[in-house]
Every structure is written in structure tokens, then in C-alpha cells.
CSV table of C-alpha atoms in Angstrom, one decimal:
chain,number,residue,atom,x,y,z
A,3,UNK,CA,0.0,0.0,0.0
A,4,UNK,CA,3.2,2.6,0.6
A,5,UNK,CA,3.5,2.9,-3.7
A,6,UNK,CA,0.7,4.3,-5.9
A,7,UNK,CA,-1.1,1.5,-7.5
A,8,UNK,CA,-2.0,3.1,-10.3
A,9,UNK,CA,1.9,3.1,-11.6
A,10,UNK,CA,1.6,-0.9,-11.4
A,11,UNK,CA,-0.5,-1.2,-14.2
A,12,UNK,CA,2.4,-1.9,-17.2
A,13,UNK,CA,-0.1,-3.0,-20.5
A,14,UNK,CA,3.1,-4.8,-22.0
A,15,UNK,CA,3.8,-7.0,-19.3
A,16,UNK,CA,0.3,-7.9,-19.1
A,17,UNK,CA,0.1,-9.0,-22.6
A,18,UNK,CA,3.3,-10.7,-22.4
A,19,UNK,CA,1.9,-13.2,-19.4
A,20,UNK,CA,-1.2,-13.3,-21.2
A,21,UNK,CA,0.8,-14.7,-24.4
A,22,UNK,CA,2.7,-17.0,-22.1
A,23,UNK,CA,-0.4,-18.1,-20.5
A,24,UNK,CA,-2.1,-19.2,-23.7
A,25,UNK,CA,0.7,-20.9,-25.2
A,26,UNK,CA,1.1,-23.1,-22.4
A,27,UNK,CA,-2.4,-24.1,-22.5
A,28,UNK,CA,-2.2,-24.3,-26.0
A,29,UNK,CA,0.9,-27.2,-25.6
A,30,UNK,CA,-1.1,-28.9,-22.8
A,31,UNK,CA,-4.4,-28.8,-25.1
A,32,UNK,CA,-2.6,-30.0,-28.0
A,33,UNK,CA,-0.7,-32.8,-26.2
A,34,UNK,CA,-4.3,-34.1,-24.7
A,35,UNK,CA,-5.7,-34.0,-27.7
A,36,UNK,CA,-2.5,-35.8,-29.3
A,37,UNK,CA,-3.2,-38.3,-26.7
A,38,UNK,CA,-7.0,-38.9,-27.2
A,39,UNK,CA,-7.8,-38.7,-31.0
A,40,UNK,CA,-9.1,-41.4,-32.7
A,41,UNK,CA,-11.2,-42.5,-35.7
A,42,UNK,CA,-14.4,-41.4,-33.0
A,43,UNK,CA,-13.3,-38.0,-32.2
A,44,UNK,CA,-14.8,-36.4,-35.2
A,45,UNK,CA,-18.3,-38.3,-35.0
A,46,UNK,CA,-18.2,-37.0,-31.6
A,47,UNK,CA,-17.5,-33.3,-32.6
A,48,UNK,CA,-20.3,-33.8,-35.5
A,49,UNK,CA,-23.1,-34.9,-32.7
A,50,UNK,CA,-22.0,-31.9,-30.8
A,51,UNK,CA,-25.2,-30.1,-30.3
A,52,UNK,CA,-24.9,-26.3,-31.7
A,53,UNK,CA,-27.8,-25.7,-29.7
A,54,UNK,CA,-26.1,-25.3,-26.8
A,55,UNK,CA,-23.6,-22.6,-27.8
A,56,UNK,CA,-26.1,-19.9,-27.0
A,57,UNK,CA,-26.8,-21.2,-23.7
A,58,UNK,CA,-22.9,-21.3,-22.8
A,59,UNK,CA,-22.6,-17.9,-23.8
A,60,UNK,CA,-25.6,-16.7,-21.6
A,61,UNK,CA,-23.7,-18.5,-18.6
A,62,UNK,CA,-20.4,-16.7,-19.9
A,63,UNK,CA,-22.3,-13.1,-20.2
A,64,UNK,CA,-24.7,-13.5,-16.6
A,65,UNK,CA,-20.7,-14.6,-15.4
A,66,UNK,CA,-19.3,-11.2,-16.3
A,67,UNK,CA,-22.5,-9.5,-14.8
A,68,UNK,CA,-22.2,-10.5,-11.6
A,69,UNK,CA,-18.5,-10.0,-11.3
A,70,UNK,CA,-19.0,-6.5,-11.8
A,71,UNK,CA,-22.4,-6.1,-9.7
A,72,UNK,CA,-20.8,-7.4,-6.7
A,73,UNK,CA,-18.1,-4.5,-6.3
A,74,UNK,CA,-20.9,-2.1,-7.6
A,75,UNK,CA,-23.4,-3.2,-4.6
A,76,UNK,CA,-20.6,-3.4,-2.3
A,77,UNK,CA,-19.1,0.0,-3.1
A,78,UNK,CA,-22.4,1.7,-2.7
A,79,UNK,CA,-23.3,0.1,0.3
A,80,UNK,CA,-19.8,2.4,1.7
A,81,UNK,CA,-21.4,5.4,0.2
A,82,UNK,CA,-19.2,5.2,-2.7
A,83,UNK,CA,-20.6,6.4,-6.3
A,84,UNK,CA,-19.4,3.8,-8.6
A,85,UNK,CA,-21.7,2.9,-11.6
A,86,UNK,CA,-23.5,-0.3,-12.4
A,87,UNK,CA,-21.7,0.3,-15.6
A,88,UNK,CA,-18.0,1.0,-14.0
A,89,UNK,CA,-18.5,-1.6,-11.8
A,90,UNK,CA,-18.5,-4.0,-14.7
A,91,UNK,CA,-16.0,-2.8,-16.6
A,92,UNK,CA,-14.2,-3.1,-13.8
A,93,UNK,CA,-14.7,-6.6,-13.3
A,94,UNK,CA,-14.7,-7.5,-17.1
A,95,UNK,CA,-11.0,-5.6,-17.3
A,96,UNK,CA,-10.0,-7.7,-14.1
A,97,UNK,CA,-10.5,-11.1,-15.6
A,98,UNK,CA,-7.8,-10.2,-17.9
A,99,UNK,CA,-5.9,-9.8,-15.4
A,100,UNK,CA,-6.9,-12.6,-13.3
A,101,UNK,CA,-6.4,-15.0,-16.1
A,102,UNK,CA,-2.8,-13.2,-17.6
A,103,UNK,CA,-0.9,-12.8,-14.6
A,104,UNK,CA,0.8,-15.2,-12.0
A,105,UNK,CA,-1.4,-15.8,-9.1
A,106,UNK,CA,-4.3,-13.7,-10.8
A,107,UNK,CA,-2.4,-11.0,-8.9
A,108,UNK,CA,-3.0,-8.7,-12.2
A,109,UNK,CA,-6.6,-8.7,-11.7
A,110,UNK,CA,-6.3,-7.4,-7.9
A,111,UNK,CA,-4.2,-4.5,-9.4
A,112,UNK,CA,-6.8,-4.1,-12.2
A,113,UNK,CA,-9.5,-4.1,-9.6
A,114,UNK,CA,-8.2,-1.7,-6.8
A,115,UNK,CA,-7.0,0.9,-9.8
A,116,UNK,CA,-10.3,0.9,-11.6
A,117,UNK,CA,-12.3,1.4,-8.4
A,118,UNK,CA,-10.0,4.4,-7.2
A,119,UNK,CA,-10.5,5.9,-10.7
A,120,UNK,CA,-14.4,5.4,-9.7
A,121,UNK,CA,-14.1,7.4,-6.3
A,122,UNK,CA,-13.5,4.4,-4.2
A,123,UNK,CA,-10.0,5.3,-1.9
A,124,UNK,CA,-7.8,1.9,-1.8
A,125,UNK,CA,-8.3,1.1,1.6
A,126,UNK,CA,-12.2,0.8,0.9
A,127,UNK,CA,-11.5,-1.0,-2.3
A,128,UNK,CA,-9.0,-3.2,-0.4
A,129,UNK,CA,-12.0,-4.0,2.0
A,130,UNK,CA,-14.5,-4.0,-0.7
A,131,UNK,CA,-11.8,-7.1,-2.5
A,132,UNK,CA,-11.5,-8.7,1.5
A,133,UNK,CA,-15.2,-9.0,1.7
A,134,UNK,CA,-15.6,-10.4,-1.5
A,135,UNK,CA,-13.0,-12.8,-1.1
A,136,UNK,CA,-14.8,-13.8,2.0
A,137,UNK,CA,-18.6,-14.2,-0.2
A,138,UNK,CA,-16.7,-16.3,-2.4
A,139,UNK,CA,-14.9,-18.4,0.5
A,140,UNK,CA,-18.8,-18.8,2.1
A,141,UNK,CA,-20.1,-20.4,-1.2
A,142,UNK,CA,-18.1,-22.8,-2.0
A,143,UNK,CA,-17.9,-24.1,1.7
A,144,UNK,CA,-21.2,-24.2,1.8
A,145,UNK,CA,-21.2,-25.9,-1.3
A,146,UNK,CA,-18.8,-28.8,-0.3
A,147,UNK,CA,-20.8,-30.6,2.2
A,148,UNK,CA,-24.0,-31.3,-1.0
A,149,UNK,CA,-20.6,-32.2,-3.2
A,150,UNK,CA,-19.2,-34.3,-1.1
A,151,UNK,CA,-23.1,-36.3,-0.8
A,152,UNK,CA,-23.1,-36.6,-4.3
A,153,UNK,CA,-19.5,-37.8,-4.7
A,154,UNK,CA,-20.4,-40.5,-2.3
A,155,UNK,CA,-23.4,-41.8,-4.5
A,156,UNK,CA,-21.7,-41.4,-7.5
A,157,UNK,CA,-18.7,-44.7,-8.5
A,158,UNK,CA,-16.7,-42.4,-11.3
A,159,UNK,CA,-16.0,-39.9,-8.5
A,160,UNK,CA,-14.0,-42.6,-6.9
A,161,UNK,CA,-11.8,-43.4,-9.0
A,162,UNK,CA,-11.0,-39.7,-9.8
A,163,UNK,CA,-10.4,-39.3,-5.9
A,164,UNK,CA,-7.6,-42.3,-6.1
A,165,UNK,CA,-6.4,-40.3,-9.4
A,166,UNK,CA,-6.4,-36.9,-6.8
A,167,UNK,CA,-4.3,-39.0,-4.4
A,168,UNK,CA,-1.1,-39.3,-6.4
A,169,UNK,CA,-0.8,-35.0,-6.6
A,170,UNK,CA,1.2,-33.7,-3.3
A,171,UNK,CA,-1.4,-31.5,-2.8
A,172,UNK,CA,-0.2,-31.0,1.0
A,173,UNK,CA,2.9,-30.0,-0.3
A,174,UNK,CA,1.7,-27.0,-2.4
A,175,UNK,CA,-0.5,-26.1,1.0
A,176,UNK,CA,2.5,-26.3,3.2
A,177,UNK,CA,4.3,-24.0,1.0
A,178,UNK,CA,1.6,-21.3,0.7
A,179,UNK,CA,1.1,-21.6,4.8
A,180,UNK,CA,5.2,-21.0,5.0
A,181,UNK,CA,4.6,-17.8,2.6
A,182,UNK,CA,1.7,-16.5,5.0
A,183,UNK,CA,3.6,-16.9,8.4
A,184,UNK,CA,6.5,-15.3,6.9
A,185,UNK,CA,4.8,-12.3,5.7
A,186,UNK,CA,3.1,-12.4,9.4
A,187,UNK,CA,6.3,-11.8,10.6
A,188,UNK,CA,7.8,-9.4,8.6
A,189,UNK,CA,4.8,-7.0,9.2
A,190,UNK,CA,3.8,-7.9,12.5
A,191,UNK,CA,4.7,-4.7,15.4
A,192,UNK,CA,8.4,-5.4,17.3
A,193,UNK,CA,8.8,-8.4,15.4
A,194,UNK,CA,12.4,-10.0,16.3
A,195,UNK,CA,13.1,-10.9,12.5
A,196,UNK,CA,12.0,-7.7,10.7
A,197,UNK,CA,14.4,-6.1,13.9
A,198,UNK,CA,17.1,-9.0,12.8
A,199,UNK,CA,16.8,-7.5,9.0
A,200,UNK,CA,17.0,-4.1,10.0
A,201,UNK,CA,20.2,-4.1,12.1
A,202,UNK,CA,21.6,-6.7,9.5
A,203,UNK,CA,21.1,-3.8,7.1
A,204,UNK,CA,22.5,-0.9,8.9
A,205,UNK,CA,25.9,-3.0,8.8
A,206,UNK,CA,26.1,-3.5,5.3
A,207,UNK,CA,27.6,-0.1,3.5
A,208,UNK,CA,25.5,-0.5,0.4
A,209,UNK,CA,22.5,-0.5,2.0
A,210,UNK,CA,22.9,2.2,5.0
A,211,UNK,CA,23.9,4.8,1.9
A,212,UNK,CA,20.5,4.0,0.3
A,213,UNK,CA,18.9,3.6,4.0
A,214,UNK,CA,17.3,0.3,3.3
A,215,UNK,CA,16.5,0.1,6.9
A,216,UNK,CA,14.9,2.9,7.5
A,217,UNK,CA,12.6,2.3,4.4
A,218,UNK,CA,11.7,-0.9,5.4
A,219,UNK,CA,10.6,0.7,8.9
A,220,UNK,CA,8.8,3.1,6.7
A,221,UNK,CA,7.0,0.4,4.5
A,222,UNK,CA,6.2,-1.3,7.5
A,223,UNK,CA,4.2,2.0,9.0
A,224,UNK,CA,2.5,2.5,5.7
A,225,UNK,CA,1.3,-1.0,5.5
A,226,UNK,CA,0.3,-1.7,8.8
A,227,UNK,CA,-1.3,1.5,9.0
A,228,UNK,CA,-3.4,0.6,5.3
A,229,UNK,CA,-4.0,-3.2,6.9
A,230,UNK,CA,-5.9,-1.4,10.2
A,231,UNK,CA,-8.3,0.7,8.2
A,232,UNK,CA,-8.8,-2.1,5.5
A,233,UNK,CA,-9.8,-4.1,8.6
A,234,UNK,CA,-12.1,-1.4,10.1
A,235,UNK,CA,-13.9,-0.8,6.8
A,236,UNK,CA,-14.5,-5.1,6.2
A,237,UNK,CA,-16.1,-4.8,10.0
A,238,UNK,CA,-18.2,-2.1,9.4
A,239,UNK,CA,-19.5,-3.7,6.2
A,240,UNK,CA,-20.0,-7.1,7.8
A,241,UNK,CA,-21.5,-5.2,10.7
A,242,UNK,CA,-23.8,-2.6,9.2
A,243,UNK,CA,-24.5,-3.5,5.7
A,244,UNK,CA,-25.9,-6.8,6.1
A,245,UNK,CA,-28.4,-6.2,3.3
A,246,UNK,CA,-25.7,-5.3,0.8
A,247,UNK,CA,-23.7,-8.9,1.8
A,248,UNK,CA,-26.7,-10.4,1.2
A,249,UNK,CA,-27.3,-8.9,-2.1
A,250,UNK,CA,-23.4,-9.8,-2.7
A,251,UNK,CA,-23.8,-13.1,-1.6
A,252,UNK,CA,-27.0,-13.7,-4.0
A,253,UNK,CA,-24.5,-12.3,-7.1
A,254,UNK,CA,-21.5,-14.5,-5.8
A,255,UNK,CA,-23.9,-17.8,-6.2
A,256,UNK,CA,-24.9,-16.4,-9.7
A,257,UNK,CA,-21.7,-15.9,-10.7
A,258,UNK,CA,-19.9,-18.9,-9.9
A,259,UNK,CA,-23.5,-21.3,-11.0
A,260,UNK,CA,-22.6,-19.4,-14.7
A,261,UNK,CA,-18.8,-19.7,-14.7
A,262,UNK,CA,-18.4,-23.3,-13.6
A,263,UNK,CA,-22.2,-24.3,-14.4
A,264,UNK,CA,-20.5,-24.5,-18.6
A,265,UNK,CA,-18.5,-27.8,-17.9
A,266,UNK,CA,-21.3,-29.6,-16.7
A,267,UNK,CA,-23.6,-28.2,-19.7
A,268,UNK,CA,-21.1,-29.3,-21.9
A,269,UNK,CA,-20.2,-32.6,-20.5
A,270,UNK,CA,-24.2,-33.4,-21.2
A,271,UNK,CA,-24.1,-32.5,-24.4
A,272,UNK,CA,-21.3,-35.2,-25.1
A,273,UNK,CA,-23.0,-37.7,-22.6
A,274,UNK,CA,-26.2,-36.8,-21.7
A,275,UNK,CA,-25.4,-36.4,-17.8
A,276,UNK,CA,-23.1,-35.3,-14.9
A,277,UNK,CA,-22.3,-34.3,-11.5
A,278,UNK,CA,-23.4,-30.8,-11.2
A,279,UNK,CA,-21.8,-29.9,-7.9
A,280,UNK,CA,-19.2,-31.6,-7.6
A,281,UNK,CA,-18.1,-30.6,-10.9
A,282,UNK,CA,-18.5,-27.0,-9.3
A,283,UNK,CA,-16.5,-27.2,-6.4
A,284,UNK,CA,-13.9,-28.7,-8.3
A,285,UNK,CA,-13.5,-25.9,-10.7
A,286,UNK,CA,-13.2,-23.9,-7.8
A,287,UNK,CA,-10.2,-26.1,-6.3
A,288,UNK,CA,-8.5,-26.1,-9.4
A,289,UNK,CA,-8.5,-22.2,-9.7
A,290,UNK,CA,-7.1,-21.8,-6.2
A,291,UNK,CA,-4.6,-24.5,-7.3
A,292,UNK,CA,-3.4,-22.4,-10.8
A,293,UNK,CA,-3.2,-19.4,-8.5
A,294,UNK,CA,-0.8,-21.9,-6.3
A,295,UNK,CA,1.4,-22.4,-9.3
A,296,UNK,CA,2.2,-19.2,-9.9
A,297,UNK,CA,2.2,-19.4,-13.7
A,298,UNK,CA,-0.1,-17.8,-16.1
A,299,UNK,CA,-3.4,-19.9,-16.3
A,300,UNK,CA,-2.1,-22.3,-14.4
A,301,UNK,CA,1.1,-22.8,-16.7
A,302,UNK,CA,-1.3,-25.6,-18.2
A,303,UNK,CA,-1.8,-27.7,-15.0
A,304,UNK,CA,-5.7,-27.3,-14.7
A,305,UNK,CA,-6.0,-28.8,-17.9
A,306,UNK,CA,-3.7,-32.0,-17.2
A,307,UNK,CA,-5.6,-32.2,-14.2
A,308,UNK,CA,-8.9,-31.8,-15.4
A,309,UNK,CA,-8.4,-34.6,-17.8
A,310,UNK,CA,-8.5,-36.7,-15.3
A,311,UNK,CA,-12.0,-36.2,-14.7
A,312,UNK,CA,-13.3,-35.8,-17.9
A,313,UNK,CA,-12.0,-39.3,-18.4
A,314,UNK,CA,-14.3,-40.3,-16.3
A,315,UNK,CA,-17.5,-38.6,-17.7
A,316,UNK,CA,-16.9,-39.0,-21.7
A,317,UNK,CA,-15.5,-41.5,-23.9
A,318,UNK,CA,-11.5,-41.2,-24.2
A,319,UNK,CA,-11.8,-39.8,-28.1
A,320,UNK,CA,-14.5,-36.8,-26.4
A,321,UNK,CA,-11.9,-35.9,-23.9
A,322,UNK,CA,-9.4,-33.5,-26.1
A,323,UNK,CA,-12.3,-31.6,-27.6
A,324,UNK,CA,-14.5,-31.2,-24.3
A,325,UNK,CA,-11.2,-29.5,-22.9
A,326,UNK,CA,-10.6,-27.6,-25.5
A,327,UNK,CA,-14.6,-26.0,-25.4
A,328,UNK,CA,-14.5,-26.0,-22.1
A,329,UNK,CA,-11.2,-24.0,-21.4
A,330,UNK,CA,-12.2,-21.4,-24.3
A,331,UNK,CA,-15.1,-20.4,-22.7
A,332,UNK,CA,-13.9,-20.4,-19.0
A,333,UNK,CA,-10.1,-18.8,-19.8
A,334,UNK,CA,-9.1,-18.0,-23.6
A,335,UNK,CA,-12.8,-16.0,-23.6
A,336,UNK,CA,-11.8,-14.0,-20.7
A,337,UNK,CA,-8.5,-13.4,-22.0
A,338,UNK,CA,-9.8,-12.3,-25.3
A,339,UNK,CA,-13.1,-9.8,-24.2
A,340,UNK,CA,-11.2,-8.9,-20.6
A,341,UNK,CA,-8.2,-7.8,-22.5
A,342,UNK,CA,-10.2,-5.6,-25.1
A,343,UNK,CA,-12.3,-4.1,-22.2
A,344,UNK,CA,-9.0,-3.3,-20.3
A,345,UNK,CA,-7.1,-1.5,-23.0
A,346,UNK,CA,-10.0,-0.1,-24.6
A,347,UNK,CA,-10.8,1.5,-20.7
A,348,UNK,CA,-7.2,2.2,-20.4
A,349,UNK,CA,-7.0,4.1,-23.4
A,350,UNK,CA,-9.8,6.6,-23.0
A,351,UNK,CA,-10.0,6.5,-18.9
A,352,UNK,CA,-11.2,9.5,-18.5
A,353,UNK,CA,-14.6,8.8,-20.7
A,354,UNK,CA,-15.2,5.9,-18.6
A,355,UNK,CA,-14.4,7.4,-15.1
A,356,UNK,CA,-15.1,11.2,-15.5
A,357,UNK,CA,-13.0,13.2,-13.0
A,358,UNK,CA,-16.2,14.8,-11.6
A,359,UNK,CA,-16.8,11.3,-9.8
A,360,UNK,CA,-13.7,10.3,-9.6
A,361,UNK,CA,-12.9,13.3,-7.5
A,362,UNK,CA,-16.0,12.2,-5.1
């Protein structure tokens, strides 16, 4: 929080992790696909059903809607004058950078710079992101339990369980708890290792000519001071703008029904049926795994792991081209329409966020 945010935003490097992010999707795809073909594969592409484009691309568009709504409810509920409009722009521009950047960390960025353009400070867009991170935490765990009861019930979830066994999943957790406590204790008041740093920076020359120390106190100060108000504003909306959550919370359901509601549509138009929710929670693992990975889109690893499933749901030929579908409209789209919304935003940011309520 100590550097303006709005410097972050470089288009180039955006595009460049976008690029990288495709590419290694489009190796993965291609090397499924490679894998899968046969004689079949085109009788099963011909008894695709074009019928259900348009519905997939009604779950795509009410996706993007609710993206956008929730920061626009949210941001009014704080008395904030942010557009239904702006709001999904916003969201639109920040799939792009969700999808194109490491950890989705571009979309963040995207979001907290858009929302200050709209007259939201970036402590109360920080809060605004914190709550709904939280709405988005709620749904799924109250989706697991109704998963998890049709999982049981269901013999090809199984066997993609013992599949799931062989990935060192509590690795990749470990690792990301490491990375939390030592950000804990780099930021947290009197701490003895951000003391440690400090004093082993005032004996190094280099470093006490550019004050190194000192900076890091003051980076400290900024950020702790940022992380109290970001925490005051989440309480008071959790508190006192129980109606807006709600609201949130009935666009957060929406949303993720849409975006992870087009694999199981598509897997029943190959097979004529599926596992609806656990097919959702799933999708939601397997996004909170590619931000793990720290590569663009995953660096490819949702798709080799989605295979998996989808070997259990259609027949081995189906499997390439139900990936491919499936990723286009849940990633590539979003890289294509999120990326023209950003730049076309970008470019004419004043027209979309006019300084009169901006400076609100």
C-alpha cells in the first residue's frame, strides 16, 4: 500500500503473461488432444449439439455481470458512487488480469486501480476485494458438504479421488502456509526478524547509503497503517451492511452457478449427464490450485488435471475436444473480451471514469 497502485498497471507486461499463458495451454491442449484422437473424435465433434452454444454464452455473459455487480453493490453500500456500468467494466477488465498474470495477482491491481478511478479510496476497495473474497470463501464451503453427498453416491467420482491422491497437494499447502507466516512476521509490530533484518542492514555499506532500513521501517508504517483501516472498513460492512452482503452473496452464487455451471452443460451435451456440484467445487479447487502455481493460467496444470476427470464422464476420443470447449469459454474468452475491455478502458480512462466522480 506505501506505492501508488496506479503506476503498477504496465499493459506490455500484461500482454506478455497473457501470451505465455495461452501458449502453455495451448501445448497442454494439444498434447491431450495428441493423446485422445481417434477415428471417434470427429463423430463426436459432428453430434455436438450447436444448440447449446447460445446457452454457454448466456452463462459466460450472466458470469461477467455478476463480477461486476458485486463490487458495484458493495461500493455503494460504503457510500461510494461507482456505476453499475463501471462496476463492470471493472470486473470485465480484471478477468484479464486474473487469467494473464501469476497468481491472478493482475486482476487485484486491475481491480483496486479501476475502483480508485471510480471514487473508491484503496483502503475501501481493499475492504471491498476482502469482503468479497470472504462471499466467495462462504459459497463454496457451503457448497462442499451437498458435493461431497453426491461424490459418495456417485462410483466415477471414486476413482477420480484415487487419481487426486497421487498429486502432493499438502505440499503446495504447506508452502503457501510458509509464505503467509513469513509475511506475518515481517509486518507484524516489534517483530524480532524484521528487527534482525533491520540491524543486518545498517551494517552492510551499500545498503545504509541507500537507507534500506529505515525504508523498510517506513513500508512497515505505511502497510500496517493501510492493513488497520482495511480491517475497520471489512467490519463495518460485515456489521452494518448486512443487506448489501446479502445482495453480494446472491450475485456471488450467480456468478460462480454461470462460470463453472458450462462444464457440466457441456459434459451433457457429449453424454447426456453429470455431477453438477461436484463438478463445481472442483472448478473452484482447481482455480485456487493455478493461482498456487504461480504461472499464467495455471502454466497448463488445470488442464492436465482436469483430464483426469473428464475421463471419467466421456468417452476417451471426447476428452481432447471437451477440454478444449470447455477452457475457451472459462479462460481464452476471458483473456480475449477482458483484455479488449481493459485496453479499450485504459486508453480513454477518462470517458469511462469522469473526473467529476472520480474526485467524489
Amino acid at each position: 500500500m506505501a506505492v501508488e497502485i496506479g503506476t503498477d498497471l504496465n499493459s506490455r507486461t500484461l500482454v506478455r503473461y497473457a501470451l505465455k499463458g495461452m501458449a502453455l495451454g495451448f501445448v497442454v491442449m494439444g498434447a491431450v488432444l495428441f493423446f485422445t484422437i481417434s477415428p471417434e473424435t470427429a463423430d463426436e465433434v459432428r453430434a455436438f449439439p450447436l444448440g447449446f452454444l447460445p446457452l454457454i454464452l448466456l452463462l459466460v455473459c450472466g458470469s461477467w455481470l455478476c463480477s461486476g455487480a458485486r463490487l458495484w453493490v458493495l461500493a455503494r453500500s460504503l457510500g461510494y458512487k461507482m456505476t453499475l456500468f463501471q462496476g463492470v467494466i471493472t470486473g470485465l477488465a480484471a478477468e484479464f488480469g486474473v487469467a494473464a498474470t501469476p497468481g491472478g495477482v493482475g486482476g487485484t491491481v486491475i481491480r483496486l486501480v479501476f475502483m480508485k478511478k471510480s471514487g473508491v479510496p484503496i483502503t475501501a476497495g481493499a475492504s471491498i476485494l476482502t469482503a468479497d473474497a470472504v462471499l466467495d470463501v462462504s459459497f463454496f464451503v457451503i457448497l462442499i458438504p451437498f458435493a461431497l453427498l453426491v461424490m459418495r453416491n456417485d462410483s466415477s467420482w471414486g476413482t477420480v479421488m484415487n487419481e487426486f491422491r497421487k498429486i502432493p497437494l499438502a505440499v503446495m499447502i504447506s508452502a503457501l502456509v510458509l509464505l503467509v507466516g513469513i509475511v506475518m512476521a515481517l509486518f507484524r509490530k516489534g517483530g524480532h526478524l524484521t528487527r534482525w533484518i533491520e540491524v543486518k542492514l545498517e551494517h552492510i555499506e551499500s545498503a545504509r547509503k541507500r537507507r534500506l532500513a529505515s525504508r523498510l521501517r517506513y513500508a512497515r508504517w505505511k502497510t500496517r497503517n493501510a492493513l488497520v483501516r482495511i480491517i475497520e472498513t471489512t467490519r463495518f460492512v460485515f456489521q452494518r451492511r448486512v443487506p448489501a452482503l446479502a445482495a453480494a452473496f446472491t450475485l456471488t452464487a450467480i456468478q460462480w452457478f454461470c462460470r463453472y455451471g458450462i462444464l457440466p452443460v457441456i459434459l451433457i451435451a457429449f453424454s447426456g449427464s453429470t455431477s453438477f456440484l461436484p463438478l463445481l467445487v472442483m472448478q473452484g479447487l482447481f482455480l485456487v490450485m493455478s493461482f498456487m502455481i504461480l504461472l499464467p493460467g495455471g502454466g497448463g496444470t488445470v488442464e492436465v488435471i482436469t483430464t483426469l476427470v473428464l475421463r471419467q464422464f466421456v468417452p476417451v476420443s471426447a476428452v481432447g475436444v471437451v477440454l478444449i470447449i470447455w477452457r475457451f469459454f472459462t479462460y481464452h474468452l476471458y483473456l480475449l473480451v477482458g483484455g479488449a475491455v481493459f485496453f479499450l478502458v485504459w486508453g480513454n480512462i477518462n470517458r469511462f471514469f469522469p473526473a467529476e466522480i472520480a474526485s467524489n
